[in-house]
Short mmCIF file of C-alpha atoms and ligand atoms in Angstrom, two decimals:
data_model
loop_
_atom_site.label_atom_id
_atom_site.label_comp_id
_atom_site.label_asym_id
_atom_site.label_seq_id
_atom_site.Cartn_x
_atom_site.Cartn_y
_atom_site.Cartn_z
CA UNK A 1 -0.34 -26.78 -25.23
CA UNK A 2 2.67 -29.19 -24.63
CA UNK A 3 4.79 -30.34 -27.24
CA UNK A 4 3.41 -34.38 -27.88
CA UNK A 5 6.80 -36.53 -27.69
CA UNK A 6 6.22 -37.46 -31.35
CA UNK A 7 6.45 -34.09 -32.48
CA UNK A 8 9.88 -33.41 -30.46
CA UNK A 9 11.44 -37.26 -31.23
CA UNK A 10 10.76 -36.29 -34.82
CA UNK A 11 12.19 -32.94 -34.74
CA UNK A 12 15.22 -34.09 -32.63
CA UNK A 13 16.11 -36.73 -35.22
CA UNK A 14 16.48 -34.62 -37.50
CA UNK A 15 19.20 -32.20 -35.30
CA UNK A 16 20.31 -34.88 -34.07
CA UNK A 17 21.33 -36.18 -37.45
CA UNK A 18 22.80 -33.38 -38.14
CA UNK A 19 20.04 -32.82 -40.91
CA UNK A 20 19.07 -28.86 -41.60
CA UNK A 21 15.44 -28.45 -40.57
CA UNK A 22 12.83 -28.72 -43.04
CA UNK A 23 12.10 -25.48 -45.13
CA UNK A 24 8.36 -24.22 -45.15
CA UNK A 25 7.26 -21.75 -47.24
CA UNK A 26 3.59 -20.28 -46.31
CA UNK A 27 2.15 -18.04 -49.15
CA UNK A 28 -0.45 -15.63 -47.93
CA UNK A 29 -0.46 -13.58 -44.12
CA UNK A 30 -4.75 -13.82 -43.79
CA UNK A 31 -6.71 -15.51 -41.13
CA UNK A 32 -6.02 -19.31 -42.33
CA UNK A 33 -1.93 -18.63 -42.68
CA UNK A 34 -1.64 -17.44 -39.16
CA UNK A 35 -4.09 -19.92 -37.39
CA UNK A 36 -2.37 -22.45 -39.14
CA UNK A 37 1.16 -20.93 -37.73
CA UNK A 38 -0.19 -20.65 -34.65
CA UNK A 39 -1.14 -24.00 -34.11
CA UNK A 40 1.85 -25.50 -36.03
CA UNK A 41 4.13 -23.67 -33.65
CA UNK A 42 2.42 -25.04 -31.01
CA UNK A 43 2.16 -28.76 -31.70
CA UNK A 44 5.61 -28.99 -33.48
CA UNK A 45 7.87 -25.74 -31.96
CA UNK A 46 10.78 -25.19 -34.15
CA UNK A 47 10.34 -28.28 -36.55
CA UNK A 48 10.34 -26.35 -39.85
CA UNK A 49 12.42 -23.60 -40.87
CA UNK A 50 9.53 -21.05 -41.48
CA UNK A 51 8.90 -18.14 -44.35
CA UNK A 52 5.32 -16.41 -44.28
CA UNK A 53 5.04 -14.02 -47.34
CA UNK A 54 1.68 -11.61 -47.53
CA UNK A 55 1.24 -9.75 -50.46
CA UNK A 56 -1.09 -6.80 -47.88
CA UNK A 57 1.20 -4.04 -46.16
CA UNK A 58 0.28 -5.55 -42.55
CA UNK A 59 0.45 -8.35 -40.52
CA UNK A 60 -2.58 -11.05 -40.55
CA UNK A 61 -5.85 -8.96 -39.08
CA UNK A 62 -9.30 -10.04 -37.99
CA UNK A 63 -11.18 -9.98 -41.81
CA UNK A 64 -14.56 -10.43 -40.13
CA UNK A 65 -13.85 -6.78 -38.22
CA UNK A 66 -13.97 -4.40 -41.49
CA UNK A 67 -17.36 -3.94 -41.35
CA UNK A 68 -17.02 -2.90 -38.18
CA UNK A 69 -13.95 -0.79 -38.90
CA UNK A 70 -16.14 0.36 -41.68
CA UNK A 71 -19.09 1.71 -39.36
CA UNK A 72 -16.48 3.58 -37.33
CA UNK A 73 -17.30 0.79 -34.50
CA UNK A 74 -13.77 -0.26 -34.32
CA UNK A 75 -10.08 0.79 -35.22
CA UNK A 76 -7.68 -0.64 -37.30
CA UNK A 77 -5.76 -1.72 -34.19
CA UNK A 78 -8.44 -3.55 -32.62
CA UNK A 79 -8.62 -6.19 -36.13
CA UNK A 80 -5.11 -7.10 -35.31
CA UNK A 81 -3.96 -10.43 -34.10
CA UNK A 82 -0.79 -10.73 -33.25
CA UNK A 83 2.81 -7.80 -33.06
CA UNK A 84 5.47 -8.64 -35.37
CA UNK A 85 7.10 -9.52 -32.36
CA UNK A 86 4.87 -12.55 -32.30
CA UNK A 87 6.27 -14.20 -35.55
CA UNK A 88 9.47 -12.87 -34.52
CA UNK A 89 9.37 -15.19 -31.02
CA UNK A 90 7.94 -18.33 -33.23
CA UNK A 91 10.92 -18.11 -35.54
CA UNK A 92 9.11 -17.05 -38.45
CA UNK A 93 10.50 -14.61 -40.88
CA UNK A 94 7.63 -12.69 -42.18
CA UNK A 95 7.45 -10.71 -45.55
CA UNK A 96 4.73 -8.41 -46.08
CA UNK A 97 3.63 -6.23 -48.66
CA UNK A 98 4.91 -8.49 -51.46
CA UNK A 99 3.56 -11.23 -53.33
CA UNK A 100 4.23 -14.38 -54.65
CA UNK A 101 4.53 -14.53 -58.10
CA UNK A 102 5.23 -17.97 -59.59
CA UNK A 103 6.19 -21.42 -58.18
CA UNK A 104 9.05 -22.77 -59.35
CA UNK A 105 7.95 -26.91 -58.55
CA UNK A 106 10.93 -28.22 -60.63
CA UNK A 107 13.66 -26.06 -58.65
CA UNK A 108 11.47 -26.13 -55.38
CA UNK A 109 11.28 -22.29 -55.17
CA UNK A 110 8.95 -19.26 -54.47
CA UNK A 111 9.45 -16.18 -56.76
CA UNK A 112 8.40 -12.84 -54.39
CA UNK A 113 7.98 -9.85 -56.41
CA UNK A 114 10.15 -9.64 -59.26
CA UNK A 115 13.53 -10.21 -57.63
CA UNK A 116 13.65 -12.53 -54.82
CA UNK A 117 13.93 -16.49 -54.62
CA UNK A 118 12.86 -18.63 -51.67
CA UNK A 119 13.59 -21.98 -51.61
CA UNK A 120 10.80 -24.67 -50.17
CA UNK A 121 10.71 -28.48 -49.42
CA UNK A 122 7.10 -27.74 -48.29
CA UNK A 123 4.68 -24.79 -49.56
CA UNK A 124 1.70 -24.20 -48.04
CA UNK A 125 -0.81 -21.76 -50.28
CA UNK A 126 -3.23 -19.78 -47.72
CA UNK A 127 -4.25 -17.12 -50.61
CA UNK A 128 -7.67 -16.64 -49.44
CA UNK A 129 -10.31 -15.07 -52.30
CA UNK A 130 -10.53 -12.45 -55.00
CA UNK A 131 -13.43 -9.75 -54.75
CA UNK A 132 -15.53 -10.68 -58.19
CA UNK A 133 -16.27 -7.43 -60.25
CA UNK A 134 -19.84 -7.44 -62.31
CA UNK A 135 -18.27 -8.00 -65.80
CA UNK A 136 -20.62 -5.00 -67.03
CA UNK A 137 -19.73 -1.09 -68.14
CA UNK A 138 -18.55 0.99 -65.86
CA UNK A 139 -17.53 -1.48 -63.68
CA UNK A 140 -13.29 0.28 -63.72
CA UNK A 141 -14.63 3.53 -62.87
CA UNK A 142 -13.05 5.44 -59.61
CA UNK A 143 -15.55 5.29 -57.06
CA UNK A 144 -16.42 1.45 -57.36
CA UNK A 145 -15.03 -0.19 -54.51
CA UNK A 146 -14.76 -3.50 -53.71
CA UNK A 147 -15.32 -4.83 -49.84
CA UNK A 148 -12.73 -7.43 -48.95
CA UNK A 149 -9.26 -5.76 -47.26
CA UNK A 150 -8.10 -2.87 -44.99
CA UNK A 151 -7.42 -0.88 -48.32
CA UNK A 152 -10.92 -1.22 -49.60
CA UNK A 153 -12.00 -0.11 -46.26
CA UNK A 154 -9.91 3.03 -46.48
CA UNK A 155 -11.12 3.73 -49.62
CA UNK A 156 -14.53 3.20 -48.83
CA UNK A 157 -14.52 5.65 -45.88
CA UNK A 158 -12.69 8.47 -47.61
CA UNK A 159 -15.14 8.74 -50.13
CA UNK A 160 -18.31 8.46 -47.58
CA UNK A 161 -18.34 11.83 -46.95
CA UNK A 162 -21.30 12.82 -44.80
CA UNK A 163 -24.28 13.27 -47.49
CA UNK A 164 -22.96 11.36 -49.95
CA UNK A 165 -25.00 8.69 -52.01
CA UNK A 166 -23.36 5.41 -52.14
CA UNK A 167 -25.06 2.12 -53.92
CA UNK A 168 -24.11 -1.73 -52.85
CA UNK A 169 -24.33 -3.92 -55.12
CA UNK A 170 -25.48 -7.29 -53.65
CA UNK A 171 -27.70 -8.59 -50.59
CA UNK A 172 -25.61 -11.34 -49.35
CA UNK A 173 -24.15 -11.16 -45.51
CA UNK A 174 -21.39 -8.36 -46.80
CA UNK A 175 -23.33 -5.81 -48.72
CA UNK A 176 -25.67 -6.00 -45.32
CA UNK A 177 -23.03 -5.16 -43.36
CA UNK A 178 -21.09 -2.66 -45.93
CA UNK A 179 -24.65 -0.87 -46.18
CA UNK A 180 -25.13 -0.71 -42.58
CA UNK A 181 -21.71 0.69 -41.84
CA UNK A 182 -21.99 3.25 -45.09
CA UNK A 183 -25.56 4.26 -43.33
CA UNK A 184 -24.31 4.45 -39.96
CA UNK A 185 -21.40 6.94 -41.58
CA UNK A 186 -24.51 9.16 -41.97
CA UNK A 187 -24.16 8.39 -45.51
CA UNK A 188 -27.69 8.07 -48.15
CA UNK A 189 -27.15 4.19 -48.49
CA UNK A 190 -29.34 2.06 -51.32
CA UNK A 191 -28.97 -1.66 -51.25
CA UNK A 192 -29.30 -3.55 -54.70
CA UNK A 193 -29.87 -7.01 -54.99
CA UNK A 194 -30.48 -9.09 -58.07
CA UNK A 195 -32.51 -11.66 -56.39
CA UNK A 196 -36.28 -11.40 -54.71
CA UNK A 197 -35.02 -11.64 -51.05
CA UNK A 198 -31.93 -10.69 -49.33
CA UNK A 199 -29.20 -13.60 -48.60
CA UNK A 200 -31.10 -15.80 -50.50
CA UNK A 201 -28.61 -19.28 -50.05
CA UNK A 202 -29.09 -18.46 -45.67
CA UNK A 203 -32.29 -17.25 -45.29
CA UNK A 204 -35.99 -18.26 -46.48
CA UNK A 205 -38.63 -15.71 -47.32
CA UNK A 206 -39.84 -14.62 -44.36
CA UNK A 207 -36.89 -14.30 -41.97
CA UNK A 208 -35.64 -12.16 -45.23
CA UNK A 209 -38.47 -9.75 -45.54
CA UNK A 210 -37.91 -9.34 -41.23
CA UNK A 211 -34.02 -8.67 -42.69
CA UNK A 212 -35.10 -6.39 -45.13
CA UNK A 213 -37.37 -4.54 -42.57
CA UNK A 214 -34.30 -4.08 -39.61
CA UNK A 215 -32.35 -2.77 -42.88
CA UNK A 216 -35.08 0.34 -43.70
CA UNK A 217 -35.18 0.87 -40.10
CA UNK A 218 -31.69 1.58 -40.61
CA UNK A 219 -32.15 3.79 -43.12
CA UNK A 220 -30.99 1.47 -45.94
CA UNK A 221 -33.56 1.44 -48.88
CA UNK A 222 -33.16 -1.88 -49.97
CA UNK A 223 -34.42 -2.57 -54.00
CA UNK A 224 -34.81 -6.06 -54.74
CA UNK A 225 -34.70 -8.08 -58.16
CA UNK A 226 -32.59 -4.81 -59.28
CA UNK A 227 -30.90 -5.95 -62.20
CA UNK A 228 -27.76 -3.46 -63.00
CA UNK A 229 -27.12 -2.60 -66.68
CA UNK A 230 -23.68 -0.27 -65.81
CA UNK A 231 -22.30 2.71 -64.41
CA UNK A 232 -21.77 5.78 -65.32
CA UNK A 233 -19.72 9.23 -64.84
CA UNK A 234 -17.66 11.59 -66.28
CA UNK A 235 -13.98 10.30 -64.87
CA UNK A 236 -15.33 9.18 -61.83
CA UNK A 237 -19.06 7.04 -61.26
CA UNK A 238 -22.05 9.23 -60.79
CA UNK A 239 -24.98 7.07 -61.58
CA UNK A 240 -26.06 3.24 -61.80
CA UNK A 241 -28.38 2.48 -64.18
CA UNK A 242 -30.78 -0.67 -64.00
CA UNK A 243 -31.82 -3.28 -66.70
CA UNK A 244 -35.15 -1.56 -66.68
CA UNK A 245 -33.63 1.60 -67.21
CA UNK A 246 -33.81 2.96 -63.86
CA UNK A 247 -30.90 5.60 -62.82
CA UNK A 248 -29.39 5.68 -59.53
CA UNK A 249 -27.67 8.79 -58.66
CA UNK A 250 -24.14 7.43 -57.01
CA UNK A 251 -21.01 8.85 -55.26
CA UNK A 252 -19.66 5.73 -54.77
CA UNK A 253 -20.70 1.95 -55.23
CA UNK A 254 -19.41 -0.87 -53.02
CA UNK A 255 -19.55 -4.04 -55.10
CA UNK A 256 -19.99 -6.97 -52.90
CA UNK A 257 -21.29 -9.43 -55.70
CA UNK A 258 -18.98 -12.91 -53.78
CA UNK A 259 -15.67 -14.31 -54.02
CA UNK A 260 -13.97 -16.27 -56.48
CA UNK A 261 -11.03 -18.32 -55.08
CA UNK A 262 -7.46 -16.96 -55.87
CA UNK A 263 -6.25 -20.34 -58.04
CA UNK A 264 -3.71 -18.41 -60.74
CA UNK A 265 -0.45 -19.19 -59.07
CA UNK A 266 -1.29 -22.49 -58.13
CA UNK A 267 -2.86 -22.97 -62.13
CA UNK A 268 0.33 -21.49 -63.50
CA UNK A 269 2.30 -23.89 -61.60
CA UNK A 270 0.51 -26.52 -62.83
CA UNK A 271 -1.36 -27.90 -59.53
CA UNK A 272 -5.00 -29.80 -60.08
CA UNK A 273 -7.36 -26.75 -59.74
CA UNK A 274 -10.80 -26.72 -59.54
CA UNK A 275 -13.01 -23.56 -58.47
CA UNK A 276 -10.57 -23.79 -55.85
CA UNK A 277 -6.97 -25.39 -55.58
CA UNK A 278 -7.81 -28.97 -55.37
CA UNK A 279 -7.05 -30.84 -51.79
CA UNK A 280 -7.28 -34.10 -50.27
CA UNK A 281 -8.47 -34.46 -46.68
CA UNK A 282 -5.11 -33.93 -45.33
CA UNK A 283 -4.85 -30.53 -47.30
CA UNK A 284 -2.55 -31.54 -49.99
CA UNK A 285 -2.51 -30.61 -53.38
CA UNK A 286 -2.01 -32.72 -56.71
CA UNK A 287 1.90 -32.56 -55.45
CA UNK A 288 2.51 -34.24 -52.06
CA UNK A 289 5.09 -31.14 -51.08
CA UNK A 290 2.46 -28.56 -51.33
CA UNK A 291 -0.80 -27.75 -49.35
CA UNK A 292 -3.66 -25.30 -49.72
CA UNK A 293 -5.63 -24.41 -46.92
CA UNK A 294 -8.56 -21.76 -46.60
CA UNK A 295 -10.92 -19.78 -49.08
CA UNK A 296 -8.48 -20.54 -52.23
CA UNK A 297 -9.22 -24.19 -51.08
CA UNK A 298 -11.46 -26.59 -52.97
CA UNK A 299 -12.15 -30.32 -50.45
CA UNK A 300 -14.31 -33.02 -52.17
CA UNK A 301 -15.49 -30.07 -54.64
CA UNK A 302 -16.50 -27.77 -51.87
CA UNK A 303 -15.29 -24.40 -51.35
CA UNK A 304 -16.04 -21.92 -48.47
CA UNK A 305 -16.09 -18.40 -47.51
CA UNK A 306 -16.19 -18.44 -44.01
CA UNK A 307 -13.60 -18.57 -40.97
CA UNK A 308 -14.89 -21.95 -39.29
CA UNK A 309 -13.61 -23.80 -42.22
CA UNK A 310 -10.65 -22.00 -42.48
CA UNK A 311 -9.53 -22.61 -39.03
CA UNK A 312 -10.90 -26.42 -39.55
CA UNK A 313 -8.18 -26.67 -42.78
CA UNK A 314 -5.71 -24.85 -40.57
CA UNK A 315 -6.13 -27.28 -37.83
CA UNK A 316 -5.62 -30.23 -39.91
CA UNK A 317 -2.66 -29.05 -41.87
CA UNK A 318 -0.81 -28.03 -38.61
CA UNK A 319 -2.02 -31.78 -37.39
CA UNK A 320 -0.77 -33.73 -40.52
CA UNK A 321 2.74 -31.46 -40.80
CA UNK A 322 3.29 -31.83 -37.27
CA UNK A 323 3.67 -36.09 -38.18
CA UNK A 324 -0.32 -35.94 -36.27
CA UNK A 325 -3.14 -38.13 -37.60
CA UNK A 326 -5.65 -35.79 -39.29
CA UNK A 327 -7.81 -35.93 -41.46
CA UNK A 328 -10.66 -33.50 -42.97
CA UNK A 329 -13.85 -34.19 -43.72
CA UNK A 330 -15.54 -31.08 -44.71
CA UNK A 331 -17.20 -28.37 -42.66
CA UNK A 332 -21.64 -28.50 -42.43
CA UNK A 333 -22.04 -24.83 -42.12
CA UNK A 334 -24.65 -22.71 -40.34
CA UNK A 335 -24.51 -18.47 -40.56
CA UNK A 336 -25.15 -16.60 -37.12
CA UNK A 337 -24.75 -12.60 -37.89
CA UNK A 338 -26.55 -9.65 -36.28
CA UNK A 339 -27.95 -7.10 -38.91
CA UNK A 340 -28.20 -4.07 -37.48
CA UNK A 341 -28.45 -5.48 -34.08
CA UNK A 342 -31.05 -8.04 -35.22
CA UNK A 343 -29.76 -11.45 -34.38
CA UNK A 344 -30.04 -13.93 -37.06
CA UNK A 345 -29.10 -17.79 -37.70
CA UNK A 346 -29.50 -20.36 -40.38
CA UNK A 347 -27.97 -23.86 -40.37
CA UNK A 348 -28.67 -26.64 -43.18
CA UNK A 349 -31.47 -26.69 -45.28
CA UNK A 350 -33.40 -23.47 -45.76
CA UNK A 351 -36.30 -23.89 -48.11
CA UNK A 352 -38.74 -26.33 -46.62
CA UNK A 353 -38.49 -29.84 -49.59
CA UNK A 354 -41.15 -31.67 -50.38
CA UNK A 355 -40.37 -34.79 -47.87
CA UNK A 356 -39.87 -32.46 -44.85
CA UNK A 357 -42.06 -30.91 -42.24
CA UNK A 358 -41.66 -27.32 -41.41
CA UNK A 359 -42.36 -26.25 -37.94
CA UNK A 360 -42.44 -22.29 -37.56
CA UNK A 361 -43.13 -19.89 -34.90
CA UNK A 362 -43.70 -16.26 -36.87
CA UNK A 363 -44.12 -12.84 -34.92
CA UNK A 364 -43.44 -10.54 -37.25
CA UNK A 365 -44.72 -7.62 -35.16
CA UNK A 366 -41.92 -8.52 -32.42
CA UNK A 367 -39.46 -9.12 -34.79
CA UNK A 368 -39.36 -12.55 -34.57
CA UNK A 369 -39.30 -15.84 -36.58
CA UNK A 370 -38.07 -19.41 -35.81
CA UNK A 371 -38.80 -22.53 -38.52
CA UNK A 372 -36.99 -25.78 -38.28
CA UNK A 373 -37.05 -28.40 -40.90
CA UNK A 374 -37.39 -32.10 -39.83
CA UNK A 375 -37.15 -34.71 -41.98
CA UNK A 376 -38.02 -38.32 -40.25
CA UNK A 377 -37.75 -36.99 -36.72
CA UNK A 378 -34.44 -35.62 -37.60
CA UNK A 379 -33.60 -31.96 -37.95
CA UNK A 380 -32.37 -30.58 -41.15
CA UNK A 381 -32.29 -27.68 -41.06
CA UNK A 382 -33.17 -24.44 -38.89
CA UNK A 383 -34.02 -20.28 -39.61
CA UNK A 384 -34.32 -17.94 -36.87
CA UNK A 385 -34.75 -14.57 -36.08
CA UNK A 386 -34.79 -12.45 -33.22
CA UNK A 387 -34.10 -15.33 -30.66
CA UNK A 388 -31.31 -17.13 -31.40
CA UNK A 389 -30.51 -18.90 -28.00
CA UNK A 390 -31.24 -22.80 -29.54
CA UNK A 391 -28.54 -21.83 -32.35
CA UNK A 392 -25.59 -24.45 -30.56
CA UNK A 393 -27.82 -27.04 -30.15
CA UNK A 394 -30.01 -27.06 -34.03
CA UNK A 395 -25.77 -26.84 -34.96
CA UNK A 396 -25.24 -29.99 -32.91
CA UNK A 397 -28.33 -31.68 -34.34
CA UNK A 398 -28.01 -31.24 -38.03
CA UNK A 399 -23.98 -32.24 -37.92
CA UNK A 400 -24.83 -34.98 -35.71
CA UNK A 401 -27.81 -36.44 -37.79
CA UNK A 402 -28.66 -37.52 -34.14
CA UNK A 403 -33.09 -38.20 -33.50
CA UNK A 404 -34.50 -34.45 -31.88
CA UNK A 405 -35.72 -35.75 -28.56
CA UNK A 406 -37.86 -32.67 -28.12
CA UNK A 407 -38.88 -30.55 -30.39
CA UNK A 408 -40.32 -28.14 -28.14
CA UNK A 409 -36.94 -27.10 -26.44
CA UNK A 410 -35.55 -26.34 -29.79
CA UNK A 411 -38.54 -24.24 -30.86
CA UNK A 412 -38.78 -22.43 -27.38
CA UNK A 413 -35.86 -23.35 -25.30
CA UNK A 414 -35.25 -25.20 -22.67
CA UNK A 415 -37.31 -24.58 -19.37
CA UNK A 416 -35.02 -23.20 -16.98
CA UNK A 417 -35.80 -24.89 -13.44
CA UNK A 418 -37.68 -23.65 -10.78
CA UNK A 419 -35.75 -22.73 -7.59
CA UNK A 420 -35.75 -25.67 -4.99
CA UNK A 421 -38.00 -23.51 -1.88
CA UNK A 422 -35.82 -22.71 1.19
C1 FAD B 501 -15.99 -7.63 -44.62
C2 FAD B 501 -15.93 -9.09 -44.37
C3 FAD B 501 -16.71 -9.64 -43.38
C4 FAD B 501 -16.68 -11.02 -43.13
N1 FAD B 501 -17.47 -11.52 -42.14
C5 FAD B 501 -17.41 -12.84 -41.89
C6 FAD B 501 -18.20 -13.40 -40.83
O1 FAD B 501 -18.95 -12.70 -40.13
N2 FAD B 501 -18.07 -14.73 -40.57
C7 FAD B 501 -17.24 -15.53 -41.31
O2 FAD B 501 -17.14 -16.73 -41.02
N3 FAD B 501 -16.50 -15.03 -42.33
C8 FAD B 501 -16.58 -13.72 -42.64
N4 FAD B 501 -15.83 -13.21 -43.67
C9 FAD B 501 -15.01 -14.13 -44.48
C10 FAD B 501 -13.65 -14.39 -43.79
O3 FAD B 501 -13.00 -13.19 -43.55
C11 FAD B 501 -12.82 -15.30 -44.70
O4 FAD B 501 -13.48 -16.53 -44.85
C12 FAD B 501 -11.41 -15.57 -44.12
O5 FAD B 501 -10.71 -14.37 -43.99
C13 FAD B 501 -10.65 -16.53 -45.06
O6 FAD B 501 -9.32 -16.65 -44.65
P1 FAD B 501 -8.16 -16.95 -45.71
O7 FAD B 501 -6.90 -16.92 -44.95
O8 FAD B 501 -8.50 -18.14 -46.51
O9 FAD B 501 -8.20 -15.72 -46.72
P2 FAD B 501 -7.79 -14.21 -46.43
O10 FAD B 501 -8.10 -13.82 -45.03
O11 FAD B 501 -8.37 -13.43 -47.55
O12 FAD B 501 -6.21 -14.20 -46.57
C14 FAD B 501 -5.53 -14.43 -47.77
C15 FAD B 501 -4.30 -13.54 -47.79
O13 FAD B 501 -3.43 -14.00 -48.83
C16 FAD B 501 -2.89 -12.87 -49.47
N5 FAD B 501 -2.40 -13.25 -50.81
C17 FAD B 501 -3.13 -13.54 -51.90
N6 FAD B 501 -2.33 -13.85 -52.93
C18 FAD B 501 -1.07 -13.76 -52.47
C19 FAD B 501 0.21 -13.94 -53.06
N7 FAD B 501 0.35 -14.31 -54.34
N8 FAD B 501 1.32 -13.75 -52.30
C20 FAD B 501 1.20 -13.39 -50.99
N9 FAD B 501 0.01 -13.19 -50.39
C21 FAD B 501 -1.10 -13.38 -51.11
C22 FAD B 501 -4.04 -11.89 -49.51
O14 FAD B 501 -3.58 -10.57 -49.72
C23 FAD B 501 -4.63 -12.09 -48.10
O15 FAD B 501 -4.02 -11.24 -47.18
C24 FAD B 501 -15.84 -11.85 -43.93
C25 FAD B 501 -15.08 -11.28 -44.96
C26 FAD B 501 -15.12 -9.93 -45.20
C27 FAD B 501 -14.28 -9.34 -46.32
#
C-alpha cells in the first residue's frame, strides 16, 4: 500500500525539524501486536522509532493453528508469520522471551525483566489473555495443562502418549478442538462440560447435540452438566473427581475453562481497567500516550476472544497513530469452526426470544441443521450446521440490520442459473 502524503508530510516535519522520531513502545509479540505493526509500517513507514517486547521465546505465530499443531496436522513452522528478518527490514527492534514488568507513566518508561529500561512517548499494550484455572483442589498438580501457547502445546503432546487417558475440562470452541487433537493423537479423550450442551453462548440445542454427535464419532466421550469437585494424584494428577462423586481416571487434564484479560500491568500502573484495559474508540487508554489493543482490551464494556476484533483494534490504532481518521465501533461477531470436519456457524442471536420467529431446516440423519432468527423481517440471528455456504451473507445481514429480501436464498441458497442453450 502507498504511503498517503499525510503520513510522509507528517513524518518529514518532524526530520525535517531536526526533531528525533517519536518513540513507540509495543508490549506483547501475539497476533494483535504484529497486525498492528504490520499495518503501521505500512501506512506510516519509519514514523516512530519502534520497540516490540514479547514475553514468549518466539516471534508472533498463528494462535488459531495450535490445535492443529496439537493434532499433529501442522508444524510449529507452519503457525509462523513473519522471520526476524521481517521486523528487522521494518526497523523494529524486537525483544522476545522477556516481559514487561511495570510502567513507569511518571518517567515515561517500560521496565523488561528485572534490569532493563525502555523509554516511551507512546506505549501500546497488545497483552492478549490469561488461561483461567478452576479455583478448585488439585488444580497445581503436574499434568494439568492449560491450552493457550506453543508451550502448553508442547506440554500437552509430551504427555499424550499413545493410550493415555486425558480429561478436558470445558465444551467451548477450544476444549472441542484440544479433545479432537488429544483423540486424533490416538489418545482415550473424555470431554467435560459444566453446562447441558456444548458451546452453549454459539450454538442452540440442537446444532449442539449434532456437535456432540461428530465429537463421539470421533471417539471423544463427551459428559455433559459434569460438575468437577478436584483432582487428584500422588505428585502428579491421576483422577478427576465430579460433584456427584464420580472418578475419572486421568493422565493428564487440559483445562480450557476461558480467558480472563491480562489487566495487572496496566492496573499497577494505574490505567482505568475494567474486565479489560479500558479504551476509547480510537484505542486509547485513561492516558492519551498509551493504547491497548486486542484480547486484554475492554471497548464500550466489551471484551473479545477472537482474531476479527483483534485485527479490527489493530487496524484502527495503526489508522489513528499514523495521524488517519479512525474510529472503532465494536465488532458484531459470528463463530464459523469445523469440528471434526463438521462445518459449523453461528452469528447473533442464538436462542430463539419471545418476539422472534424461528425458521429451521433440521436433518439430523444427514448431519444437518440450519435456523435463522427474524425479528420484523429482519434477521437476527442465524445457526447452521453441515451447510454453511449462506454464512457471508446472514454476516452481512445481521451487521447491516438491512430488510432479508428472500428468505429462501438464505435458508437454501441461492439458485445457481441455468446454462443459456447453445
Ligand atoms: C488454541 C486456540 C485456538 C483459537 N482458535 C481461534 C479461532 O478459530 N478463531 C478465532 O477468532 N480466535 C481463535 N483463538 C483466539 C485467538 O488466538 C486470540 O483471539 C488472538 O490470539 C488474540 O490476539 P492478542 O494479540 O490479543 O493476544 P495473544 O495472541 O495472546 O498475544 C498476546 C501476547 O502478549 C504476550 N504478553 C503478555 N504479557 C506480556 C508482558 N508483560 N510483556 C511482554 N509480552 C507479554 C503474551 O505472551 C502473548 O504472546 C484461538 C486461541 C487459542 C489459544
Amino acid at each position: 500500500m502507498a504511503t498517503s502524503p499525510k503520513d510522509t508530510r507528517g513524518h518529514d516535519a518532524r526530520a525535517e525539524s531536526g526533531l528525533p522520531r517519536e518513540r513507540l513502545v509495543v508490549v506483547g509479540n501475539g497476533m494483535a501486536s504484529l497486525r498492528f505493526l504490520e499495518r503501521l509500517t505500512e501506512i506510516a513507514p519509519g514514523r516512530y522509532d519502534i520497540t516490540c517486547i514479547g514475553a514468549e521465546p518466539t516471534v508472533a505465530y498463528n494462535r488459531v493453528l495450535l490445535s492443529s499443531l496439537l493434532g499433529g496436522e501442522v508444524d510449529e513452522a507452519a503457525c509462523a508469520f513473519r522471520g526476524l528478518d521481517w521486523y528487522a527490514d521494518h526497523g523494529i527492534r524486537l525483544i522476545t522471551g522477556a516481559p514487561a514488568t511495570r510502567i513507569d507513566r511518571e518517567n515515561g518508561y517500560v521496565r523488561v525483566g528485572e534490569t532493563h529500561v525502555l523509554p516511551f512517548d507512546r506505549l501500546v499494550l497488545a497483552v492478549g489473555s490469561l488461561p483461567i484455572r478452576l479455583p478448585k483442589p488439585g488444580m497445581d498438580l503436574p499434568g494439568v495443562i492449560t491450552f493457550r501457547d506453543l508451550a502448553d502445546v508442547a506440554a500437552i503432546r509430551k504427555a499424550a502418549v499413545q493410550h493415555a487417558r486425558a480429561i478436558v475440562i470445558g465444551g467451548g470452541l477450544l476444549g472441542l478442538e484440544a479433545a479432537v487433537g488429544l483423540a486424533r493423537l490416538g489418545v482415550e479423550t473424555t470431554l467435560l462440560h459444566v453446562m447441558d450442551r456444548l458451546m452453549e453462548r454459539q450454538l442452540d440445542h440442537h446444532a449442539a447435540a449434532l456437535v456432540k454427535r461428530a465429537m463421539e464419532a470421533r471417539g471423544v466421550r463427551v459428559i455433559l452438566k459434569a460438575d468437577t469437585a478436584r483432582l487428584e494424584g500422588d505428585g502428579r494428577v491421576e483422577r478427576l473427581v465430579l460433584a456427584d462423586g464420580t472418578a475419572l481416571p486421568a493422565d493428564l487434564v487440559v483445562m480450557s475453562v476461558g480467558v480472563r484479560p491480562s489487566v495487572a500491568l496496566a492496573q499497577a500502573a494505574g490505567l482505568a481497567v475494567g474486565r479489560g484495559i479500558t479504551v476509547d474508540d480510537r484505542m486509547t487508554t485513561s492516558d492519551p500516550r498509551i493504547f491497548a489493543l486486542g484480547e486484554c482490551a475492554e471497548h464500550r464494556g466489551q471484551i473479545y476472544g477472537l482474531v476479527e476484533p483483534a485485527y479490527e483494534h489493530a487496524e484502527t490504532l495503526a489508522r489513528h497513530l499514523a495521524g488517519e481518521p479512525a474510529e472503532y465501533r465494536g465488532t458484531a461477531l459470528s463463530t464459523s469452526l469445523k469440528v471434526s470436519g463438521l462445518p459449523v456457524f453461528s452469528a447473533g442471536i442464538v436462542d430463539t426470544p419471545d418476539d422472534a420467529e424461528a425458521i429451521v431446516l433440521s436433518d439430523p440423519g444427514a448431519g444437518l441443521y440450519r435456523k435463522l432468527l427474524v425479528r420484523d423481517g429482519k434477521l437476527i440471528g442465524a445457526v447452521f450446521v453441515g451447510d454453511i455456504a449462506e454464512q457471508g451473507a446472514c454476516k452481512g445481514l445481521i451487521r447491516s440490520g438491512d430488510p432479508i429480501e428472500n428468505v429462501d436464498d438464505l435458508m437454501f441458497g441461492r439458485p445457481v442459473p441455468e446454462p443459456l442453450a447453445a
